[in-house]
Short mmCIF file of C-alpha atoms and ligand atoms in Angstrom, two decimals:
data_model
loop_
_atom_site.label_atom_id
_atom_site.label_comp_id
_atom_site.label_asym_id
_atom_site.label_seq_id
_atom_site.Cartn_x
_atom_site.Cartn_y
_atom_site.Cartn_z
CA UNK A 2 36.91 -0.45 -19.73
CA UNK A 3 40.29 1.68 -19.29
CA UNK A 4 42.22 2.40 -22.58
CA UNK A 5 44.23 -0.34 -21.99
CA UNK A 6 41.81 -2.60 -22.14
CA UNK A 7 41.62 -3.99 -18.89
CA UNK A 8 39.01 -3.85 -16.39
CA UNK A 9 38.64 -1.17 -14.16
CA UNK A 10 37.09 -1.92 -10.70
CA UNK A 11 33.47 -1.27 -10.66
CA UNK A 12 33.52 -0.58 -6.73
CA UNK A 13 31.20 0.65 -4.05
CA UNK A 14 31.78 2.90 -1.71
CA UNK A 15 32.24 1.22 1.62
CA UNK A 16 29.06 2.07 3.89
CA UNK A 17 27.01 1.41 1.02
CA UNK A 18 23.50 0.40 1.89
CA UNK A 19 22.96 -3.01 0.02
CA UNK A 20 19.73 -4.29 0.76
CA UNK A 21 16.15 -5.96 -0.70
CA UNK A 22 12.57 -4.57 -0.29
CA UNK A 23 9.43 -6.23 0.27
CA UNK A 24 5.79 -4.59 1.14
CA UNK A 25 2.88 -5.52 3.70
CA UNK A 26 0.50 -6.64 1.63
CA UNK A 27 2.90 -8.27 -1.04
CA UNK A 28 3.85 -10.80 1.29
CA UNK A 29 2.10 -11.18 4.71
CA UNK A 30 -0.94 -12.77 4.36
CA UNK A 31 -2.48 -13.54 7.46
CA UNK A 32 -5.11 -11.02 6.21
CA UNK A 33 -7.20 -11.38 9.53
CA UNK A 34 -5.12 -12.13 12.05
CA UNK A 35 -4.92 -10.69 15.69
CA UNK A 36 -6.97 -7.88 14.61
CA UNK A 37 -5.93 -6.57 11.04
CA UNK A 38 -9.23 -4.63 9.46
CA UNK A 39 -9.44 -4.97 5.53
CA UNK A 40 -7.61 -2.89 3.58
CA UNK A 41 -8.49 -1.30 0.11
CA UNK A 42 -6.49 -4.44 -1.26
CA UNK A 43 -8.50 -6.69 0.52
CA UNK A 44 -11.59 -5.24 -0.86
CA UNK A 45 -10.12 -4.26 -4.42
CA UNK A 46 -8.70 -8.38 -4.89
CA UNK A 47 -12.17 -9.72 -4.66
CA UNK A 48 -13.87 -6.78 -7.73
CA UNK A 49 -14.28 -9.61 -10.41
CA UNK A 50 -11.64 -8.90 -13.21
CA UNK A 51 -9.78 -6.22 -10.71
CA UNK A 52 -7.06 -9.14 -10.28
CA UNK A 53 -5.23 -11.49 -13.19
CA UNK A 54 -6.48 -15.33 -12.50
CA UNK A 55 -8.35 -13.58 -8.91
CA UNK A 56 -5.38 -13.74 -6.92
CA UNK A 57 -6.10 -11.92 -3.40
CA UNK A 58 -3.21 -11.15 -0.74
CA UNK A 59 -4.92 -13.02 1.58
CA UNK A 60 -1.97 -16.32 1.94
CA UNK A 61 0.59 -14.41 -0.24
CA UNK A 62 4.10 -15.77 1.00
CA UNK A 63 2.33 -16.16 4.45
CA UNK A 64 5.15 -14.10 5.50
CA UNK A 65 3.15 -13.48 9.02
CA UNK A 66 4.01 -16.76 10.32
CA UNK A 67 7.31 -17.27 7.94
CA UNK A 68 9.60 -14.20 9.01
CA UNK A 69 11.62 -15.84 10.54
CA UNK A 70 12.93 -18.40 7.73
CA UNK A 71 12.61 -15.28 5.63
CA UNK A 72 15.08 -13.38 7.57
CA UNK A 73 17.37 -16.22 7.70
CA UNK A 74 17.42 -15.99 3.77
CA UNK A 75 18.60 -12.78 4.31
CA UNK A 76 20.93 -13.50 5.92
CA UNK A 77 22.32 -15.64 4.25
CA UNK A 78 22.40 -13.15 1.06
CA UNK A 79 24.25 -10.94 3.81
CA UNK A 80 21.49 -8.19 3.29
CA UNK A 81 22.13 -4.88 5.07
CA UNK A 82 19.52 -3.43 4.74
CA UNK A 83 15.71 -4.96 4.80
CA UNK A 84 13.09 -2.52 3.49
CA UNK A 85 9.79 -3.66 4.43
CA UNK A 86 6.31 -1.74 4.99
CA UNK A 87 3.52 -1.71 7.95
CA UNK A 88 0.46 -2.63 7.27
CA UNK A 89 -1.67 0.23 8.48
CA UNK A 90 -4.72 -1.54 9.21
CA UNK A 91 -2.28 -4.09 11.34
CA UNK A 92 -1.74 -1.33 13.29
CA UNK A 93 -4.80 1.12 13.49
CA UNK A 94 -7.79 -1.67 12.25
CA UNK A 95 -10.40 1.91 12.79
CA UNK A 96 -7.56 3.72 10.61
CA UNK A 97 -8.25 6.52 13.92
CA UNK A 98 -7.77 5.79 17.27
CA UNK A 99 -5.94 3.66 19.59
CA UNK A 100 -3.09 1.34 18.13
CA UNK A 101 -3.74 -2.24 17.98
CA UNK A 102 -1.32 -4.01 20.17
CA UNK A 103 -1.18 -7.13 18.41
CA UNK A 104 -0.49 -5.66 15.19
CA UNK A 105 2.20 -3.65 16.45
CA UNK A 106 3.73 -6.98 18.36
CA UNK A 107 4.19 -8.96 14.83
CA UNK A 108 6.74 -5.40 13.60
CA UNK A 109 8.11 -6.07 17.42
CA UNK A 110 8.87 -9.46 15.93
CA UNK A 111 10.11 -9.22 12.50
CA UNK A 112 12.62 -6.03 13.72
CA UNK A 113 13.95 -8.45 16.51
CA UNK A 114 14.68 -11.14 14.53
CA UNK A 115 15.99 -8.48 11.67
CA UNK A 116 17.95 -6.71 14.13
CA UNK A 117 19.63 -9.58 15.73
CA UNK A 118 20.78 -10.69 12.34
CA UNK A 119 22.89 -7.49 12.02
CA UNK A 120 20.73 -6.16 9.56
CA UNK A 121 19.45 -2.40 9.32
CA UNK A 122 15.96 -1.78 8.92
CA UNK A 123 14.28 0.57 6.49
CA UNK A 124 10.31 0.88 7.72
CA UNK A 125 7.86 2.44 4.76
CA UNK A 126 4.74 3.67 6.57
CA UNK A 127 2.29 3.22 3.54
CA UNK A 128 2.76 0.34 0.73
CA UNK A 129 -0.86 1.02 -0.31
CA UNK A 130 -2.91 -0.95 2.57
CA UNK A 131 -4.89 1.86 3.24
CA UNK A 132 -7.68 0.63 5.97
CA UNK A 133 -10.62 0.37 4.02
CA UNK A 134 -12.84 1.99 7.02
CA UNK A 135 -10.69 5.19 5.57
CA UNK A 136 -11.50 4.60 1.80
CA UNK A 137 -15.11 4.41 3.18
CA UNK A 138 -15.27 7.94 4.36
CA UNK A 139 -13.30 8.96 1.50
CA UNK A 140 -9.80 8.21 0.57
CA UNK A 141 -7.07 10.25 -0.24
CA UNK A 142 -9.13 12.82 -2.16
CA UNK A 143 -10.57 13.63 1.48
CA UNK A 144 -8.15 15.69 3.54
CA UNK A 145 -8.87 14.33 6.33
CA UNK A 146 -6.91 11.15 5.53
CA UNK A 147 -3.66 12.77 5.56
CA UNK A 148 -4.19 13.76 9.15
CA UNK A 149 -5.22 10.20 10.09
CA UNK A 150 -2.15 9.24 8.20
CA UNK A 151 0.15 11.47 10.64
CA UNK A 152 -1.59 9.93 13.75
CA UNK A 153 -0.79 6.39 12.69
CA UNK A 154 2.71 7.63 11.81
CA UNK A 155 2.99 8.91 15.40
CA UNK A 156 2.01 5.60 16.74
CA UNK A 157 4.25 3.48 14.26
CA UNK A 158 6.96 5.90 15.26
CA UNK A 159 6.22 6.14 19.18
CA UNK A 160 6.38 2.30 19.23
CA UNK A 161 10.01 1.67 17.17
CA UNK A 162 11.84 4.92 16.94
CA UNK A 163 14.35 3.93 19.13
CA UNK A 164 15.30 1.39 17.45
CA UNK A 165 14.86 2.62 13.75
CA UNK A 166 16.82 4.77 12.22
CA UNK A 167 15.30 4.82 8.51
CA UNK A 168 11.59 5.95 8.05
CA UNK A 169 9.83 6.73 4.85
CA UNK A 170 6.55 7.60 5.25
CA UNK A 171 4.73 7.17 1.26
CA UNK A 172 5.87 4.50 -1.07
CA UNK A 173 5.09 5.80 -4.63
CA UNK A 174 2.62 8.57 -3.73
CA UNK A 175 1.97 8.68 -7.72
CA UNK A 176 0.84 4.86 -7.89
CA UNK A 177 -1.35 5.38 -5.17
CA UNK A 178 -3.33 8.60 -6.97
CA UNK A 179 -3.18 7.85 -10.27
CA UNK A 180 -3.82 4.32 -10.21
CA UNK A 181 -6.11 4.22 -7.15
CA UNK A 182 -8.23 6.96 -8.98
CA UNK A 183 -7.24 7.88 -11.87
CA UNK A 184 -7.39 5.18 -14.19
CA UNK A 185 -8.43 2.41 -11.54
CA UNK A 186 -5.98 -0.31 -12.33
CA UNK A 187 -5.47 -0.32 -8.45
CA UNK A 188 -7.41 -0.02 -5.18
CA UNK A 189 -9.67 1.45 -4.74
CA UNK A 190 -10.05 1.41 -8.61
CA UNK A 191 -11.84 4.70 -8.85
CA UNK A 192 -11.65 6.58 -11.99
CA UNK A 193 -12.14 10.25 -11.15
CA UNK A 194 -9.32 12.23 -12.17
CA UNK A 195 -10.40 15.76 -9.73
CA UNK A 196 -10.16 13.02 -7.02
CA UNK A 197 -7.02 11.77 -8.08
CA UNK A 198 -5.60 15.11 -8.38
CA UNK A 199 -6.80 15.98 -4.85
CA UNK A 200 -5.38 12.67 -3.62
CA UNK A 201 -1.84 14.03 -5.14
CA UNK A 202 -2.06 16.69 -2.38
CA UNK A 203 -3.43 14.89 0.41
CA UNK A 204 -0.61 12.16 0.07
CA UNK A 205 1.59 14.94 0.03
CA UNK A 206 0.29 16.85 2.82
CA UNK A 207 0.01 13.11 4.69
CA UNK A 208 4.14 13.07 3.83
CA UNK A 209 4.56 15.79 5.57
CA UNK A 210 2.43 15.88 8.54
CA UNK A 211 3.68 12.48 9.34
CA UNK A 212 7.44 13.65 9.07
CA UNK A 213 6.49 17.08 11.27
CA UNK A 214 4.99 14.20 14.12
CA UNK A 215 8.21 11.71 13.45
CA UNK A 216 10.47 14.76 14.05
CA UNK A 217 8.29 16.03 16.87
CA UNK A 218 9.00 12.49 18.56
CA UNK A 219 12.90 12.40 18.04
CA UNK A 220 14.49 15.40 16.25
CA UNK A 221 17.34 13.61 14.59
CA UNK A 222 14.94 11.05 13.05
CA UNK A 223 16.55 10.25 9.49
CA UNK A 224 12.83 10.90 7.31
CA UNK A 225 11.93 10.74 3.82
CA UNK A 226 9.59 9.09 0.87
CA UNK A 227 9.92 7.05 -1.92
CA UNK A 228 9.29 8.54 -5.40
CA UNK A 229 8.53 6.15 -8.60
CA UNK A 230 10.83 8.45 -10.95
CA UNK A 231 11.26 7.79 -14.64
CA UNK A 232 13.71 10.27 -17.03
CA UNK A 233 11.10 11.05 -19.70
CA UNK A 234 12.27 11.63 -23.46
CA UNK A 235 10.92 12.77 -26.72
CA UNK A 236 10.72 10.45 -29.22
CA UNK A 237 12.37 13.14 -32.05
CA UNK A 238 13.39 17.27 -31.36
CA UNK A 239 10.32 18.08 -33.25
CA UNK A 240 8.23 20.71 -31.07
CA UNK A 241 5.54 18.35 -30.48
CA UNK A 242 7.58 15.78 -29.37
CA UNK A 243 9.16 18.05 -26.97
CA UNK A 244 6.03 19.00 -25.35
CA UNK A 245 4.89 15.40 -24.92
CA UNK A 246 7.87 14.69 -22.79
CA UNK A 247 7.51 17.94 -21.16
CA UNK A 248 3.66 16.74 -20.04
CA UNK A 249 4.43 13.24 -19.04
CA UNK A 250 7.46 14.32 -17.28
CA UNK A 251 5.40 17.01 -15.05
CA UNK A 252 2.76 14.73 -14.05
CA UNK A 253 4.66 11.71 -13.72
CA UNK A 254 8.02 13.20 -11.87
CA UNK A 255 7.93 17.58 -11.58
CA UNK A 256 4.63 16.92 -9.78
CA UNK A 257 5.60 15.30 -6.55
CA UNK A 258 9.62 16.26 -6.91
CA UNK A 259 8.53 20.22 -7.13
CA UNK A 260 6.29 20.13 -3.96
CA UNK A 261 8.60 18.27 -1.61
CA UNK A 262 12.21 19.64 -2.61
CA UNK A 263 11.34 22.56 -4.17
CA UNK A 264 7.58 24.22 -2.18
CA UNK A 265 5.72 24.79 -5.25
CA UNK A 266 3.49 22.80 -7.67
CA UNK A 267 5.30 23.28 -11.21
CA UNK A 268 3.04 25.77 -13.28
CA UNK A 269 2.90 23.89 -16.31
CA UNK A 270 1.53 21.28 -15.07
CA UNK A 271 -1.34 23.57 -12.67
CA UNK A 272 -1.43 24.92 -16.11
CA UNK A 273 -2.02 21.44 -18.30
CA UNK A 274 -4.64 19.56 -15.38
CA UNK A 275 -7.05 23.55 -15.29
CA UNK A 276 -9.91 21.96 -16.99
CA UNK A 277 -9.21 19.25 -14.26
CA UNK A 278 -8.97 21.30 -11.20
CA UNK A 279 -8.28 24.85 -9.73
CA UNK A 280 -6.01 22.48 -6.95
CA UNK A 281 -8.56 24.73 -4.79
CA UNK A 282 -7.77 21.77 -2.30
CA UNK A 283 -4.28 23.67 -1.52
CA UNK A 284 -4.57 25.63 1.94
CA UNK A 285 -2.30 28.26 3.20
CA UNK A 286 0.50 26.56 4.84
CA UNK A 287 0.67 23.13 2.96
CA UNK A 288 3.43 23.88 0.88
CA UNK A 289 5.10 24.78 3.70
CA UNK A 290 4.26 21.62 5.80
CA UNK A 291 5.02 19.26 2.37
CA UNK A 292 8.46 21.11 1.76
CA UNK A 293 9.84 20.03 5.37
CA UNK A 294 13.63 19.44 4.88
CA UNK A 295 13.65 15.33 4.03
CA UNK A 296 17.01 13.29 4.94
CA UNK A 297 16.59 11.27 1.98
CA UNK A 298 14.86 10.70 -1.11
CA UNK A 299 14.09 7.13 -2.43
CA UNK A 300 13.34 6.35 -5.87
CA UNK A 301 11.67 3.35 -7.31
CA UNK A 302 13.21 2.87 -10.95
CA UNK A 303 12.09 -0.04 -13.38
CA UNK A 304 11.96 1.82 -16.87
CA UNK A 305 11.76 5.06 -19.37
CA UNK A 306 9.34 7.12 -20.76
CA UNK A 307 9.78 7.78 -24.23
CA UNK A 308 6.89 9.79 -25.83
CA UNK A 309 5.96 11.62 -28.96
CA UNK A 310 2.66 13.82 -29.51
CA UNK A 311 -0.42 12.69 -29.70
CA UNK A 312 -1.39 11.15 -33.62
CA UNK A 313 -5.20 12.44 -33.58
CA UNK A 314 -6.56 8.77 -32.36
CA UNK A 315 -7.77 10.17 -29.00
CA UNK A 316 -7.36 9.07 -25.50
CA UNK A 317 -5.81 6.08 -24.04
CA UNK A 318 -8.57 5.34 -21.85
CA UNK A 319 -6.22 3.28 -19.48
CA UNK A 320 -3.75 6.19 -19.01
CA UNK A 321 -2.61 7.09 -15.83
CA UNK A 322 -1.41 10.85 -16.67
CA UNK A 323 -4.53 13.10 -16.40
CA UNK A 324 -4.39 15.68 -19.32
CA UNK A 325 -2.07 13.99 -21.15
CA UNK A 326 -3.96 10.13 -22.08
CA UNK A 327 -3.63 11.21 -25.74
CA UNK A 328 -0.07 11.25 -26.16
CA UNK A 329 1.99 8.44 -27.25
CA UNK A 330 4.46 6.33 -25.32
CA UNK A 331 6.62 4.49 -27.79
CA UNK A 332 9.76 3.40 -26.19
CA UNK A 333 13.17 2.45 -27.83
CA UNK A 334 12.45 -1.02 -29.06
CA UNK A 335 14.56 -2.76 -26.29
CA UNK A 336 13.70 -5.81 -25.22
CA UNK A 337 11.21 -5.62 -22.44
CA UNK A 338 10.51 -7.93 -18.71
CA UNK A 339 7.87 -10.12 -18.12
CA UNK A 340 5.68 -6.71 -17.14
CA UNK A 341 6.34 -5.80 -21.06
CA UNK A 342 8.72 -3.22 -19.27
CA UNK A 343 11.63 -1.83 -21.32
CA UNK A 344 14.77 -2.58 -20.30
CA UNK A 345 16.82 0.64 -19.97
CA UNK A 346 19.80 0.79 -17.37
CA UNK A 347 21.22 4.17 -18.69
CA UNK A 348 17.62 5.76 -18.03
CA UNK A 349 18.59 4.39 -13.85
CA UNK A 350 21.82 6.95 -14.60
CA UNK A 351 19.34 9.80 -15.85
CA UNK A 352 16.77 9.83 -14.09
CA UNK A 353 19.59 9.65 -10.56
CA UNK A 354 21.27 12.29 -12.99
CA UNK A 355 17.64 14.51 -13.01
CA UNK A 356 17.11 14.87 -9.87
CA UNK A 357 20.45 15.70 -8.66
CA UNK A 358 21.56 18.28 -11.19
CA UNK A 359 17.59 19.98 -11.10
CA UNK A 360 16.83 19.63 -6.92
CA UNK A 361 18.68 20.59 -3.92
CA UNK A 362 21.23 18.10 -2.96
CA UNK A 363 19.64 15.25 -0.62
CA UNK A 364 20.65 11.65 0.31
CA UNK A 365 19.32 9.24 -2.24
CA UNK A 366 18.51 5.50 -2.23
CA UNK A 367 17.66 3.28 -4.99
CA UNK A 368 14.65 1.78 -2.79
CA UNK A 369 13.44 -0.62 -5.62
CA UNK A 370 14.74 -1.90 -8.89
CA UNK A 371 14.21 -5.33 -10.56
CA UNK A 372 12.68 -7.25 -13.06
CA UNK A 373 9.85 -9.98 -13.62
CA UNK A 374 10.48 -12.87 -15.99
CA UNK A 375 8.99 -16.16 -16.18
CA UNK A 376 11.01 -18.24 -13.79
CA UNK A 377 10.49 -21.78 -13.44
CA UNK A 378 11.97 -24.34 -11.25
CA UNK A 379 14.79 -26.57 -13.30
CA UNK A 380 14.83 -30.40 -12.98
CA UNK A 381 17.37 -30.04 -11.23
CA UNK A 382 15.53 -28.24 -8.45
CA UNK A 383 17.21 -24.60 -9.19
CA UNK A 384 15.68 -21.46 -10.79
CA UNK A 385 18.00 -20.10 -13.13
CA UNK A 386 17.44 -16.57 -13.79
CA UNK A 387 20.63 -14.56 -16.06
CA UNK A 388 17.96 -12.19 -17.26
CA UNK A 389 17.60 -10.97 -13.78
CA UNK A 390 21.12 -11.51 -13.13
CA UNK A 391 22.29 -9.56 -16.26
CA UNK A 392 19.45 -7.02 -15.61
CA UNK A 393 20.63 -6.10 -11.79
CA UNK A 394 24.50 -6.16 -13.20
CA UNK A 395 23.22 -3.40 -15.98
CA UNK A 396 21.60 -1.32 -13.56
CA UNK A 397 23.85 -1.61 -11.07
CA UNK A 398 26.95 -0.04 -13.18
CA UNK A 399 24.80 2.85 -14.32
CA UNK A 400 24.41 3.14 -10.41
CA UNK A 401 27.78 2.99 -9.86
CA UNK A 402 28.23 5.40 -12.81
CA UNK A 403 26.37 8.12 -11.23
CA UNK A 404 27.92 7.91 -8.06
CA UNK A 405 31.01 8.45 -10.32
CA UNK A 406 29.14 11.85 -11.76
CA UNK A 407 28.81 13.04 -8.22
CA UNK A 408 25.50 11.70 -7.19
CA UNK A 409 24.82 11.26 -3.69
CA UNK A 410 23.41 7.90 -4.03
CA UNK A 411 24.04 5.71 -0.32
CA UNK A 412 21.97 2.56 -1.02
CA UNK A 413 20.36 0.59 -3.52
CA UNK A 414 17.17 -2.09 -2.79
CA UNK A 415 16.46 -4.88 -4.81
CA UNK A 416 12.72 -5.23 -5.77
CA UNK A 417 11.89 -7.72 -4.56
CA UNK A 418 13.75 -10.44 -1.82
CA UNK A 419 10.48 -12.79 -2.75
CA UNK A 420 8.71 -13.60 -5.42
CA UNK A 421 5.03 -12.09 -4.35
CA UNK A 422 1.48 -10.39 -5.10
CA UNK A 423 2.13 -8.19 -7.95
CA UNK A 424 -1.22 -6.38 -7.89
CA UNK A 425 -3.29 -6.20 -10.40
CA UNK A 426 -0.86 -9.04 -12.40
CA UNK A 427 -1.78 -11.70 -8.71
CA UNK A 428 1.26 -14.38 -8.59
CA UNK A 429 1.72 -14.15 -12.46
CA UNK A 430 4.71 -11.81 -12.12
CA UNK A 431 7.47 -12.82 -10.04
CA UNK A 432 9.84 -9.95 -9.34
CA UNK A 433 12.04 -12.31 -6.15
CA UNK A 434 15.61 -12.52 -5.96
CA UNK A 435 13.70 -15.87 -4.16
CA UNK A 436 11.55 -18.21 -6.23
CA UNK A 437 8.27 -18.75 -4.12
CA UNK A 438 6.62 -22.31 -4.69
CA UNK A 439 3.00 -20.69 -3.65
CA UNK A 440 1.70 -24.02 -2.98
CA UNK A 441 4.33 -25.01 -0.43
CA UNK A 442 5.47 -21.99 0.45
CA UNK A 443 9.06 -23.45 -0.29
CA UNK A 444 11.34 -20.95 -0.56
CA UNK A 445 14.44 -21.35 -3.25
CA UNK A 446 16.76 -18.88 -3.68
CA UNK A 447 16.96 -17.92 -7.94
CA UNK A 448 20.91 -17.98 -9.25
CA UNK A 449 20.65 -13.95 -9.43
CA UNK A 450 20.51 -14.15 -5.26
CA UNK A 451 23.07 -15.69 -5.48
CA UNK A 452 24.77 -13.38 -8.00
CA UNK A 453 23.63 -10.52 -5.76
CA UNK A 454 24.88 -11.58 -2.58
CA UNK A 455 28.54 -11.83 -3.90
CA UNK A 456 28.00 -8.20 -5.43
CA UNK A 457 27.71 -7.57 -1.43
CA UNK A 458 30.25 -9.54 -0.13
CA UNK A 459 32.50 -7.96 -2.21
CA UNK A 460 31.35 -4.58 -3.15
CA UNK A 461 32.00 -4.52 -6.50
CA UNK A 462 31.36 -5.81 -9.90
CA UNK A 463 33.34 -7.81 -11.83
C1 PNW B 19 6.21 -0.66 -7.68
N1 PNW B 19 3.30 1.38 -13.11
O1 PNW B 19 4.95 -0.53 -8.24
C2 PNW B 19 5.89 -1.00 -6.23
O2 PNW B 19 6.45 -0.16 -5.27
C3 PNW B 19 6.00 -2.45 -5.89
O3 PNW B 19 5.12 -2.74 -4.83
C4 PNW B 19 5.75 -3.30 -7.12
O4 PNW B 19 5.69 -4.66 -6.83
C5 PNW B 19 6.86 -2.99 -8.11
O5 PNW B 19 6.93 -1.60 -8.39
C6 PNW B 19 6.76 -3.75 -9.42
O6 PNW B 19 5.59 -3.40 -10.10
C7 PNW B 19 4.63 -0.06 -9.46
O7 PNW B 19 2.21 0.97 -13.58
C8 PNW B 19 3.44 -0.53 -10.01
O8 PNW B 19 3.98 2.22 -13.73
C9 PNW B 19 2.99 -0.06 -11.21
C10 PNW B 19 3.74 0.91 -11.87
C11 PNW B 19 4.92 1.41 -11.32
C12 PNW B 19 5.36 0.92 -10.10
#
């Protein structure tokens, strides 16, 4: 609002990248066709308990065989931008080795019919499939997966870089550690916090031996990853407190920012894991390789850490942060999504804030953002959603906001275009800007698609 009480124009600038995101195995299904291997997902969905009400990925939105009506709906939303990710073990079913044509041929496909619509793709190498031949001879604690990593990169790469110009190689490298194996709540559900500490590093080393082979491929390649980022706060300026935030905030953002923007692993937090790990796993060079100039930096925001020491109760044994299980995250008492979430839009605006006042300037994108609530189809045949609509307006502004504060932010990606697998929460949680009837596969577009795809048309707020 200007002093005068009228509304000032909440505008975009004009090449901004408006677009939704989706992932492989959130929405494919077709979980052995033309040659896909199992994943860590596949194998993870069908651990009794691993999954709420034993939901697998195996139909999900059967997006395989649906692209093309999907694409339409974006379309129609007049998407820019379609994030999406490759299914590794699509495309390399021995996760080593020659490429898999027919895997490839389904991303031949979807970027046809994505590219004739006018709309620009953004390809993420890794959503989490890992092929679970790879898991088998050990995972991302073994170093030898980031080098298999960079040779499926190189095919993924050799087969559509001249046609895409966006890559990131890693979405949320920190999911895949500390949930994969640190607390377990994810594939491969492993609960070994050395190995998820080693994983940290081999994801990281993966990031960067992928972008050296992208780059060695096309030089001008635009290359980067996806960070989950979350502005961490103490819950009161007592000294305690302080250190909390400082703890959650090193192994949740410093340890993954510092490494890939800055060539060092922060010291307080080699410091906080010791009894952990020596990070003996770090080889001359690997720094070096994981610092390689990125074009862009994405960042996955949903909500805020707000923390305060630890009260003398012991451990959360479900904690994802290794060293730090014991202290307390608290929140603000806002009211919270369906994932029990806190809704914060000004922590969007800090945590874009954080990383551009603390880390060389670099091209970011807002490559998720969104909410689950418990949609339901009206009598009337619509979804009506104004949480999610009020939720995307909220964080959108504090978007615009920091592109106001001299942010470098180019693009923002709704999470997600479809309602789909949410993990270790199956079909419960429906994140979609479109409602999917799962046992139709009917497709209806919720009111906050529609509120997002005049945002687009007219690149502003209102
Ligand atoms: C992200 N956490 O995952 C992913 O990139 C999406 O695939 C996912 O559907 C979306 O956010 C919503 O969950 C996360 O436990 C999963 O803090 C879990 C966490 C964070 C991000």
């Amino acid at each position: 609002q200007s002093d005068t009480g009228l509304e000032t124009a909440v505008r975009f600038p004009a090449d901004f990248l408006w677009g939704a995101a989706t992932a492989s195995y959130q929405i494919e299904g077709a979980a052995t066709a033309d040659g896909r291997s199992p994943s860590i997902w596949d194998v993870f969905s069908r651990r009794p308990g691993a999954i709420v009400n034993g939901d697998t990925g195996d139909e999900a939105c059967d997006h395989y065989h649906r692209y093309r009506e999907d694409v339409g709906i974006m379309s129609s939303l007049g998407l820019r931008s379609y994030r999406f990710s490759v299914a590794w073990p699509r495309v390399q079913p021995d996760g080593r080795g020659p490429a898999n044509q027919a895997g490839l041929d389904f991303y031949k496909r979807l970027l046809d019919e994505v590219q004739g619509a006018g709309i620009e793709p953004m390809l993420t190498l890794y959503h989490w499939d890992l092929p679970q031949v790879l898991e088998d001879a050990g995972g991302w604690p073994a170093r030898d997966t980031a080098e298999r990593f960079a040779d499926y990169a190189a095919i993924v790469h050799g087969a559509f870089g001249d046609r895409v110009r966006y890559w990131t190689t890693l979405n949320e490298p920190w999911v895949s550690a500390m949930l994969g194996y640190h607390n377990g709540a994810h594939a491969p559900g492993r609960r070994e916090p050395a190995a998820a500490l080693a994983s940290v590093h081999h994801l990281l080393l993966g990031h960067g031996l992928a972008t050296a082979a992208i780059r060695s491929q096309n030089e001008s390649a635009t290359v980067g990853i996806t960070l989950n980022l979350a502005a961490t706060s103490p819950a009161t300026d007592a000294a305690a407190d302080l250190d909390a935030a400082r703890r959650i905030d090193g192994v949740a953002n410093r340890l993954y920012l510092d490494p890939l923007l800055l060539g060092t692993y922060p010291e307080d937090v080699v410091r906080d894991v010791a009894a952990i790990t020596d990070f003996g796993f770090v080889q001359d060079g690997d720094l070096a390789t994981i610092s390689t100039k990125i074009d862009m930096l994405g960042i996955n925001y949903y909500t805020t850490n707000v923390v305060a020491a630890p009260n003398g109760n012991g451990p959360d044994a479900g904690s994802p942060h290794p060293a730090a299980e014991d202290v307390r995250h608290i929140g603000r008492g806002a009211p919270k999504t369906a994932m029990g979430w806190e809704i914060d839009p000004d922590g969007l605006f800090q945590t874009l804030k954080m990383v551009s006042d603390n880390y060389p300037s670099v091209p970011l994108y807002v490559t998720e953002n969104g909410a689950a609530f418990d949609d339901e189809i009206g009598p009337d045949g619509t979804v009506d959603d104004p949480e999610r609509v009020a939720y995307f307006d909220s964080h959108l502004r504090a978007c615009h906001r920091a592109i106001e504060a001299g942010v470098p932010l180019r693009g923002y990606f709704a999470w997600s275009l479809l309602d789909n697998f949410e993990w270790a929460f199956g079909y419960d949680k429906r994140f979609g800007l479109v409602f999917v009837d799962y046992r139709t596969q009917r497709r209806i577009p919720k009111s906050s698609a529609r509120f997002y795809a005049d945002v687009i048309a007219r690149n502003e707020l209102w």
